[in-house]
mmCIF file of C-alpha atoms in Angstrom:
data_model
loop_
_atom_site.group_PDB
_atom_site.id
_atom_site.type_symbol
_atom_site.label_atom_id
_atom_site.label_comp_id
_atom_site.label_asym_id
_atom_site.label_seq_id
_atom_site.Cartn_x
_atom_site.Cartn_y
_atom_site.Cartn_z
ATOM 1 C CA MET L 92 -16.741 7.596 -25.499
ATOM 2 C CA CYS L 93 -19.806 5.357 -25.230
ATOM 3 C CA ILE L 94 -21.083 2.130 -26.626
ATOM 4 C CA SER L 95 -24.822 1.599 -27.080
ATOM 5 C CA PRO L 96 -26.126 -1.846 -26.183
ATOM 6 C CA GLY L 97 -29.747 -0.706 -26.465
ATOM 7 C CA GLN L 98 -31.823 1.902 -28.208
ATOM 8 C CA ASN L 99 -32.404 4.031 -25.131
ATOM 9 C CA GLN L 100 -29.162 3.453 -23.199
ATOM 10 C CA SER L 101 -25.522 4.347 -23.667
ATOM 11 C CA TRP L 102 -22.683 3.057 -21.527
ATOM 12 C CA VAL L 103 -19.252 4.528 -20.875
ATOM 13 C CA SER L 104 -16.516 2.537 -22.616
ATOM 14 C CA GLU L 105 -13.618 4.646 -21.342
ATOM 15 C CA PHE L 106 -12.797 7.132 -18.604
ATOM 16 C CA ILE L 107 -10.773 10.339 -18.612
ATOM 17 C CA LEU L 108 -8.389 10.712 -15.677
ATOM 18 C CA LEU L 109 -8.103 14.435 -14.944
ATOM 19 C CA GLY L 110 -4.927 14.133 -12.870
ATOM 20 C CA PHE L 111 -3.614 17.180 -11.043
ATOM 21 C CA SER L 112 -3.495 19.928 -13.649
ATOM 22 C CA SER L 113 -4.335 20.788 -17.249
ATOM 23 C CA ASP L 114 -1.406 23.201 -17.596
ATOM 24 C CA THR L 115 1.413 21.820 -19.777
ATOM 25 C CA THR L 116 4.234 23.492 -17.837
ATOM 26 C CA THR L 117 2.880 22.291 -14.508
ATOM 27 C CA ASN L 118 2.487 18.772 -15.854
ATOM 28 C CA ARG L 119 6.116 18.683 -17.010
ATOM 29 C CA THR L 120 7.257 19.727 -13.551
ATOM 30 C CA LEU L 121 5.023 17.104 -11.966
ATOM 31 C CA PHE L 122 6.373 14.500 -14.397
ATOM 32 C CA SER L 123 9.949 15.164 -13.295
ATOM 33 C CA ALA L 124 9.010 15.036 -9.610
ATOM 34 C CA PHE L 125 6.912 11.864 -9.820
ATOM 35 C CA PHE L 126 9.402 10.135 -12.113
ATOM 36 C CA LEU L 127 12.159 10.655 -9.532
ATOM 37 C CA LEU L 128 9.858 9.497 -6.729
ATOM 38 C CA TYR L 129 8.852 6.387 -8.659
ATOM 39 C CA LEU L 130 12.413 5.558 -9.670
ATOM 40 C CA SER L 131 13.588 5.989 -6.073
ATOM 41 C CA SER L 132 10.760 3.766 -4.811
ATOM 42 C CA VAL L 133 11.524 0.963 -7.252
ATOM 43 C CA LEU L 134 15.284 1.123 -6.691
ATOM 44 C CA GLY L 135 14.967 1.368 -2.897
ATOM 45 C CA ASN L 136 12.518 -1.507 -2.539
ATOM 46 C CA GLY L 137 14.366 -3.519 -5.170
ATOM 47 C CA LEU L 138 17.595 -3.058 -3.207
ATOM 48 C CA ILE L 139 16.013 -4.406 -0.015
ATOM 49 C CA ILE L 140 14.627 -7.435 -1.870
ATOM 50 C CA THR L 141 18.037 -8.094 -3.418
ATOM 51 C CA LEU L 142 19.899 -7.787 -0.104
ATOM 52 C CA VAL L 143 17.486 -10.088 1.740
ATOM 53 C CA CYS L 144 17.763 -12.702 -1.022
ATOM 54 C CA LEU L 145 21.572 -12.548 -1.312
ATOM 55 C CA ASP L 146 22.720 -12.151 2.295
ATOM 56 C CA MET L 147 22.379 -15.212 4.519
ATOM 57 C CA HIS L 148 22.455 -13.047 7.651
ATOM 58 C CA LEU L 149 19.050 -11.636 6.650
ATOM 59 C CA HIS L 150 17.372 -15.010 6.221
ATOM 60 C CA THR L 151 15.186 -14.543 9.297
ATOM 61 C CA PRO L 152 11.391 -14.094 9.659
ATOM 62 C CA MET L 153 11.724 -10.343 10.234
ATOM 63 C CA TYR L 154 13.600 -9.743 6.985
ATOM 64 C CA PHE L 155 11.494 -12.271 5.099
ATOM 65 C CA PHE L 156 8.480 -10.113 5.982
ATOM 66 C CA LEU L 157 10.386 -6.935 5.103
ATOM 67 C CA CYS L 158 11.213 -8.419 1.689
ATOM 68 C CA ILE L 159 7.528 -9.109 1.022
ATOM 69 C CA LEU L 160 6.589 -5.596 2.195
ATOM 70 C CA SER L 161 9.063 -4.140 -0.311
ATOM 71 C CA LEU L 162 7.615 -6.344 -3.055
ATOM 72 C CA LEU L 163 4.109 -5.095 -2.219
ATOM 73 C CA ASP L 164 5.218 -1.460 -2.212
ATOM 74 C CA MET L 165 7.054 -1.785 -5.508
ATOM 75 C CA SER L 166 4.105 -3.570 -7.110
ATOM 76 C CA TYR L 167 1.228 -1.331 -6.086
ATOM 77 C CA VAL L 168 3.035 1.916 -6.886
ATOM 78 C CA THR L 169 3.660 0.430 -10.356
ATOM 79 C CA THR L 170 -0.084 -0.057 -10.899
ATOM 80 C CA THR L 171 -0.692 3.711 -10.851
ATOM 81 C CA VAL L 172 2.398 5.896 -11.314
ATOM 82 C CA PRO L 173 3.643 4.765 -14.784
ATOM 83 C CA GLN L 174 0.269 5.528 -16.339
ATOM 84 C CA MET L 175 0.114 8.842 -14.496
ATOM 85 C CA LEU L 176 3.537 9.727 -15.934
ATOM 86 C CA VAL L 177 2.319 8.946 -19.454
ATOM 87 C CA HIS L 178 -0.787 11.096 -18.963
ATOM 88 C CA LEU L 179 1.302 14.008 -17.691
ATOM 89 C CA LEU L 180 3.108 14.195 -21.044
ATOM 90 C CA SER L 181 0.266 13.078 -23.302
ATOM 91 C CA ARG L 182 -2.710 14.987 -24.645
ATOM 92 C CA SER L 183 -4.878 11.931 -24.162
ATOM 93 C CA GLN L 184 -5.716 11.013 -20.562
ATOM 94 C CA THR L 185 -8.133 8.210 -21.317
ATOM 95 C CA ILE L 186 -8.237 4.719 -19.878
ATOM 96 C CA SER L 187 -10.510 1.981 -21.186
ATOM 97 C CA PHE L 188 -13.299 0.586 -19.025
ATOM 98 C CA ALA L 189 -11.486 -2.749 -18.833
ATOM 99 C CA GLY L 190 -8.204 -0.985 -18.041
ATOM 100 C CA CYS L 191 -9.880 0.959 -15.249
ATOM 101 C CA TRP L 192 -11.401 -2.263 -13.893
ATOM 102 C CA LEU L 193 -7.996 -3.976 -13.892
ATOM 103 C CA GLN L 194 -6.170 -1.019 -12.339
ATOM 104 C CA MET L 195 -8.751 -0.674 -9.564
ATOM 105 C CA TYR L 196 -8.609 -4.383 -8.829
ATOM 106 C CA MET L 197 -4.807 -4.740 -8.793
ATOM 107 C CA PHE L 198 -4.222 -1.586 -6.780
ATOM 108 C CA GLY L 199 -6.904 -2.580 -4.282
ATOM 109 C CA ALA L 200 -5.590 -6.141 -4.025
ATOM 110 C CA LEU L 201 -2.018 -5.051 -3.326
ATOM 111 C CA ALA L 202 -3.001 -2.241 -0.960
ATOM 112 C CA LEU L 203 -5.382 -4.488 1.006
ATOM 113 C CA THR L 204 -2.720 -7.186 1.153
ATOM 114 C CA GLU L 205 -0.413 -4.634 2.755
ATOM 115 C CA CYS L 206 -3.128 -3.780 5.299
ATOM 116 C CA PHE L 207 -3.199 -7.405 6.419
ATOM 117 C CA PHE L 208 0.541 -7.827 6.094
ATOM 118 C CA LEU L 209 1.294 -4.983 8.502
ATOM 119 C CA VAL L 210 -0.608 -7.027 11.113
ATOM 120 C CA VAL L 211 1.711 -9.967 10.423
ATOM 121 C CA MET L 212 4.721 -7.690 10.889
ATOM 122 C CA ALA L 213 3.247 -6.436 14.177
ATOM 123 C CA PHE L 214 2.857 -10.070 15.275
ATOM 124 C CA ASP L 215 6.511 -10.628 14.371
ATOM 125 C CA ARG L 216 7.568 -7.742 16.657
ATOM 126 C CA TYR L 217 5.231 -9.027 19.385
ATOM 127 C CA VAL L 218 6.849 -12.473 19.371
ATOM 128 C CA ALA L 219 10.384 -11.045 19.123
ATOM 129 C CA ILE L 220 9.954 -8.834 22.204
ATOM 130 C CA CYS L 221 7.527 -10.830 24.343
ATOM 131 C CA TYR L 222 8.946 -14.298 23.598
ATOM 132 C CA PRO L 223 12.534 -13.714 22.434
ATOM 133 C CA LEU L 224 13.817 -17.180 23.395
ATOM 134 C CA ARG L 225 11.041 -18.904 21.434
ATOM 135 C CA TYR L 226 11.098 -16.517 18.455
ATOM 136 C CA THR L 227 12.401 -18.945 15.829
ATOM 137 C CA VAL L 228 10.292 -21.787 17.254
ATOM 138 C CA ILE L 229 7.006 -19.849 17.122
ATOM 139 C CA LEU L 230 7.726 -18.140 13.804
ATOM 140 C CA SER L 231 8.794 -21.209 11.869
ATOM 141 C CA TRP L 232 9.294 -20.911 8.127
ATOM 142 C CA GLY L 233 6.114 -22.889 7.590
ATOM 143 C CA LEU L 234 4.072 -20.426 9.659
ATOM 144 C CA CYS L 235 5.735 -17.428 7.972
ATOM 145 C CA THR L 236 4.841 -18.824 4.559
ATOM 146 C CA ARG L 237 1.231 -19.530 5.544
ATOM 147 C CA LEU L 238 0.778 -16.080 7.088
ATOM 148 C CA SER L 239 2.170 -14.410 3.972
ATOM 149 C CA ALA L 240 0.056 -16.500 1.595
ATOM 150 C CA GLY L 241 -3.036 -15.798 3.705
ATOM 151 C CA THR L 242 -2.565 -12.032 3.515
ATOM 152 C CA TRP L 243 -2.240 -12.177 -0.278
ATOM 153 C CA ALA L 244 -5.346 -14.359 -0.581
ATOM 154 C CA CYS L 245 -7.410 -12.036 1.651
ATOM 155 C CA GLY L 246 -6.220 -8.919 -0.192
ATOM 156 C CA PHE L 247 -7.113 -10.248 -3.639
ATOM 157 C CA PHE L 248 -10.433 -11.648 -2.414
ATOM 158 C CA PHE L 249 -11.711 -8.446 -0.770
ATOM 159 C CA SER L 250 -10.474 -6.341 -3.678
ATOM 160 C CA LEU L 251 -12.476 -8.518 -6.068
ATOM 161 C CA ILE L 252 -15.653 -7.833 -4.069
ATOM 162 C CA HIS L 253 -14.956 -4.074 -3.960
ATOM 163 C CA THR L 254 -14.130 -3.854 -7.667
ATOM 164 C CA PHE L 255 -17.039 -6.031 -8.755
ATOM 165 C CA PHE L 256 -19.654 -3.955 -6.921
ATOM 166 C CA THR L 257 -18.095 -0.664 -8.068
ATOM 167 C CA MET L 258 -17.629 -1.480 -11.746
ATOM 168 C CA ARG L 259 -20.987 -3.243 -12.198
ATOM 169 C CA LEU L 260 -22.734 0.077 -11.533
ATOM 170 C CA PRO L 261 -24.214 1.703 -14.657
ATOM 171 C CA TYR L 262 -21.928 4.429 -16.028
ATOM 172 C CA CYS L 263 -23.993 6.117 -18.701
ATOM 173 C CA GLY L 264 -23.186 9.808 -18.325
ATOM 174 C CA PRO L 265 -20.028 11.713 -17.316
ATOM 175 C CA ASN L 266 -16.746 9.823 -17.668
ATOM 176 C CA ARG L 267 -14.266 12.366 -16.268
ATOM 177 C CA VAL L 268 -12.642 10.926 -13.133
ATOM 178 C CA ASN L 269 -11.199 13.640 -10.904
ATOM 179 C CA HIS L 270 -8.191 11.554 -9.923
ATOM 180 C CA TYR L 271 -4.864 10.333 -11.301
ATOM 181 C CA PHE L 272 -5.930 6.674 -11.250
ATOM 182 C CA CYS L 273 -9.118 4.625 -11.045
ATOM 183 C CA GLU L 274 -9.743 4.711 -7.317
ATOM 184 C CA GLY L 275 -13.062 3.266 -6.158
ATOM 185 C CA PRO L 276 -14.745 6.313 -4.553
ATOM 186 C CA SER L 277 -13.770 8.617 -7.448
ATOM 187 C CA VAL L 278 -15.157 6.272 -10.108
ATOM 188 C CA ARG L 279 -18.242 5.362 -8.077
ATOM 189 C CA ASN L 280 -19.357 8.994 -7.950
ATOM 190 C CA LEU L 281 -19.861 8.925 -11.739
ATOM 191 C CA ALA L 282 -22.483 6.172 -11.594
ATOM 192 C CA CYS L 283 -25.920 7.130 -12.872
ATOM 193 C CA MET L 284 -27.857 5.431 -10.065
ATOM 194 C CA ASP L 285 -28.038 5.495 -6.289
ATOM 195 C CA THR L 286 -24.860 4.016 -4.805
ATOM 196 C CA HIS L 287 -25.868 3.588 -1.160
ATOM 197 C CA VAL L 288 -25.799 -0.214 -1.351
ATOM 198 C CA VAL L 289 -22.278 -0.193 -2.814
ATOM 199 C CA GLU L 290 -21.194 2.319 -0.182
ATOM 200 C CA MET L 291 -22.512 0.001 2.535
ATOM 201 C CA VAL L 292 -20.607 -2.929 1.021
ATOM 202 C CA ASP L 293 -17.429 -0.829 0.943
ATOM 203 C CA SER L 294 -18.010 0.215 4.561
ATOM 204 C CA VAL L 295 -18.301 -3.413 5.657
ATOM 205 C CA ILE L 296 -15.149 -4.298 3.712
ATOM 206 C CA SER L 297 -13.352 -1.329 5.296
ATOM 207 C CA VAL L 298 -14.172 -2.663 8.757
ATOM 208 C CA PHE L 299 -12.577 -6.008 7.888
ATOM 209 C CA VAL L 300 -9.536 -4.714 6.013
ATOM 210 C CA VAL L 301 -8.776 -1.392 7.718
ATOM 211 C CA ALA L 302 -10.383 -1.113 11.153
ATOM 212 C CA ALA L 303 -9.901 -4.738 12.294
ATOM 213 C CA PRO L 304 -6.208 -4.953 11.277
ATOM 214 C CA LEU L 305 -5.548 -1.581 12.893
ATOM 215 C CA LEU L 306 -7.128 -2.759 16.157
ATOM 216 C CA LEU L 307 -4.981 -5.913 16.091
ATOM 217 C CA ILE L 308 -1.860 -3.801 15.554
ATOM 218 C CA VAL L 309 -2.797 -1.500 18.435
ATOM 219 C CA ALA L 310 -3.452 -4.501 20.691
ATOM 220 C CA SER L 311 -0.063 -5.991 19.776
ATOM 221 C CA TYR L 312 1.784 -2.790 20.569
ATOM 222 C CA ILE L 313 -0.063 -2.286 23.860
ATOM 223 C CA ARG L 314 1.211 -5.697 24.925
ATOM 224 C CA ILE L 315 4.691 -4.886 23.586
ATOM 225 C CA ALA L 316 4.755 -1.608 25.531
ATOM 226 C CA GLN L 317 3.757 -3.417 28.736
ATOM 227 C CA VAL L 318 6.652 -5.835 28.325
ATOM 228 C CA ILE L 319 9.151 -3.095 27.436
ATOM 229 C CA PHE L 320 8.282 -0.978 30.472
ATOM 230 C CA LYS L 321 9.070 -3.966 32.700
ATOM 231 C CA ILE L 322 12.660 -4.063 31.398
ATOM 232 C CA LYS L 323 14.954 -2.575 34.040
ATOM 233 C CA SER L 324 17.885 -1.707 31.779
ATOM 234 C CA MET L 325 17.354 1.637 30.030
ATOM 235 C CA GLN L 326 19.678 0.592 27.198
ATOM 236 C CA ALA L 327 17.743 -2.627 26.593
ATOM 237 C CA ARG L 328 14.479 -0.702 26.778
ATOM 238 C CA CYS L 329 15.631 1.809 24.154
ATOM 239 C CA LYS L 330 16.817 -1.017 21.904
ATOM 240 C CA ALA L 331 13.422 -2.712 22.148
ATOM 241 C CA PHE L 332 11.618 0.521 21.302
ATOM 242 C CA SER L 333 13.985 1.060 18.372
ATOM 243 C CA THR L 334 13.074 -2.278 16.813
ATOM 244 C CA CYS L 335 9.427 -1.175 16.724
ATOM 245 C CA ALA L 336 9.947 2.436 15.626
ATOM 246 C CA SER L 337 10.370 1.663 11.921
ATOM 247 C CA HIS L 338 7.233 -0.461 11.773
ATOM 248 C CA LEU L 339 5.185 2.125 13.654
ATOM 249 C CA THR L 340 6.348 4.864 11.260
ATOM 250 C CA VAL L 341 5.342 2.770 8.242
ATOM 251 C CA ILE L 342 1.937 2.050 9.803
ATOM 252 C CA THR L 343 1.313 5.753 10.423
ATOM 253 C CA PHE L 344 2.130 6.823 6.860
ATOM 254 C CA PHE L 345 0.031 4.026 5.364
ATOM 255 C CA TYR L 346 -2.993 3.696 7.646
ATOM 256 C CA ALA L 347 -3.697 7.341 8.475
ATOM 257 C CA PRO L 348 -4.486 8.497 4.894
ATOM 258 C CA ALA L 349 -6.036 5.152 3.887
ATOM 259 C CA THR L 350 -8.400 5.276 6.868
ATOM 260 C CA TYR L 351 -9.423 8.815 5.974
ATOM 261 C CA ILE L 352 -10.120 7.955 2.305
ATOM 262 C CA TYR L 353 -12.023 4.700 2.766
ATOM 263 C CA MET L 354 -13.790 5.079 6.101
ATOM 264 C CA LYS L 355 -15.198 8.587 5.885
ATOM 265 C CA PRO L 356 -18.866 9.046 4.827
ATOM 266 C CA ASN L 357 -19.483 9.703 1.148
ATOM 267 C CA SER L 358 -21.002 13.100 2.018
ATOM 268 C CA ARG L 359 -17.506 14.305 2.923
ATOM 269 C CA TYR L 360 -16.039 13.261 -0.420
ATOM 270 C CA SER L 361 -13.692 15.933 -1.810
ATOM 271 C CA PRO L 362 -11.981 14.928 -5.088
ATOM 272 C CA ASP L 363 -9.108 17.412 -5.003
ATOM 273 C CA ARG L 364 -8.255 16.764 -1.362
ATOM 274 C CA ASP L 365 -8.676 12.990 -1.651
ATOM 275 C CA LYS L 366 -6.327 12.562 -4.599
ATOM 276 C CA GLN L 367 -3.653 14.567 -2.781
ATOM 277 C CA ILE L 368 -4.055 12.509 0.395
ATOM 278 C CA SER L 369 -3.950 9.268 -1.608
ATOM 279 C CA LEU L 370 -0.392 10.149 -2.626
ATOM 280 C CA PHE L 371 0.729 9.424 0.938
ATOM 281 C CA TYR L 372 -0.335 5.772 1.025
ATOM 282 C CA ASN L 373 0.365 5.216 -2.669
ATOM 283 C CA VAL L 374 3.556 7.046 -3.684
ATOM 284 C CA PHE L 375 5.202 8.422 -0.541
ATOM 285 C CA SER L 376 4.652 5.327 1.596
ATOM 286 C CA ALA L 377 6.382 3.134 -0.998
ATOM 287 C CA LEU L 378 9.271 5.611 -1.103
ATOM 288 C CA LEU L 379 9.650 6.047 2.650
ATOM 289 C CA ASN L 380 9.555 2.362 3.607
ATOM 290 C CA PRO L 381 13.026 1.452 2.257
ATOM 291 C CA VAL L 382 14.432 4.741 3.578
ATOM 292 C CA ILE L 383 13.035 4.127 7.065
ATOM 293 C CA TYR L 384 14.168 0.517 7.253
ATOM 294 C CA SER L 385 17.602 1.034 5.679
ATOM 295 C CA LEU L 386 18.671 4.186 7.531
ATOM 296 C CA ARG L 387 17.559 2.871 10.932
ATOM 297 C CA ASN L 388 18.742 -0.698 10.463
ATOM 298 C CA ASN L 389 22.365 -1.729 10.955
ATOM 299 C CA ASP L 390 21.678 -5.226 9.576
ATOM 300 C CA ILE L 391 20.585 -3.773 6.223
ATOM 301 C CA LYS L 392 23.639 -1.500 6.124
ATOM 302 C CA GLY L 393 25.914 -4.427 6.959
ATOM 303 C CA ALA L 394 24.310 -6.604 4.286
ATOM 304 C CA PHE L 395 24.802 -3.874 1.710
ATOM 305 C CA LEU L 396 28.502 -3.597 2.562
ATOM 306 C CA ARG L 397 28.958 -7.377 2.464
ATOM 307 C CA VAL L 398 27.185 -7.732 -0.889
ATOM 308 C CA MET L 399 29.163 -4.819 -2.333
ATOM 309 C CA GLY L 400 32.389 -6.346 -0.977
ATOM 310 C CA LYS L 401 31.655 -9.701 -2.607
ATOM 311 C CA GLY L 402 30.910 -7.929 -5.859
ATOM 312 C CA ARG L 403 34.251 -6.144 -5.828
ATOM 313 C CA VAL L 404 36.107 -9.389 -5.045
ATOM 314 C CA ALA L 405 34.315 -11.173 -7.877
ATOM 315 C CA TRP L 406 35.142 -8.309 -10.240
#
């Protein structure tokens, strides 16, 4: 469990992820449920990526951003769920210190990238509704590419800071993490020193990556609502609201639990409640995104039928 670099100190070399239950029967049931959720998430997001790549009608900024969102969802759910599935069926629930470091970093990087990317998608809706005639001029492919690359760079940068400060803490005692993956607050609580400085760093990061993007999204939708309410035609007004409904639903499922986990004071930390809430922005959000966008979007349905039709003709 520990390696000893000095005579009077021992350091944790691996962690034990407690997961949700220690009962074998319960774990088998959870395995079946989470396996189906994970498989549905990967297939649903993979389908959207495939349709956007194959169908020329979807080669627009809106669906370019949707394709990247699906890639993010599929990637960050893969950083946690496969290992959780293995632990549900295995007697060993250990993860090496380096493995925990890598999982925390990759999950944080992808999740933070999505935080920033949802702002880009809000900007896309803002331009589409407030400046419809200049939509393709403002959102050129060059700008879309730069915005996307910038969100990835910011996500990986801020995650590196968060992971570095968390994992450089001395872990010389308990190594049982009351979570199903190496999430920052759960691991940090095992450190054998005062963590107020790290908590302050995380709070500052949370302002930049959670609060600030959320305020930008709110500001965008306030402006969008003002423009929509000026539309005289009720049918056109409903259509405009409909184009924003999917994005707003995704934002709610992702930001609400993430804000609760990362912006609440450490004194209110509750391991059992937090790991259940984290399922919403980790597992369920990745599952619901393709469902929300595909069921409410006629373009996606049409692309699916066209791609399936071409496949049958080719066959």
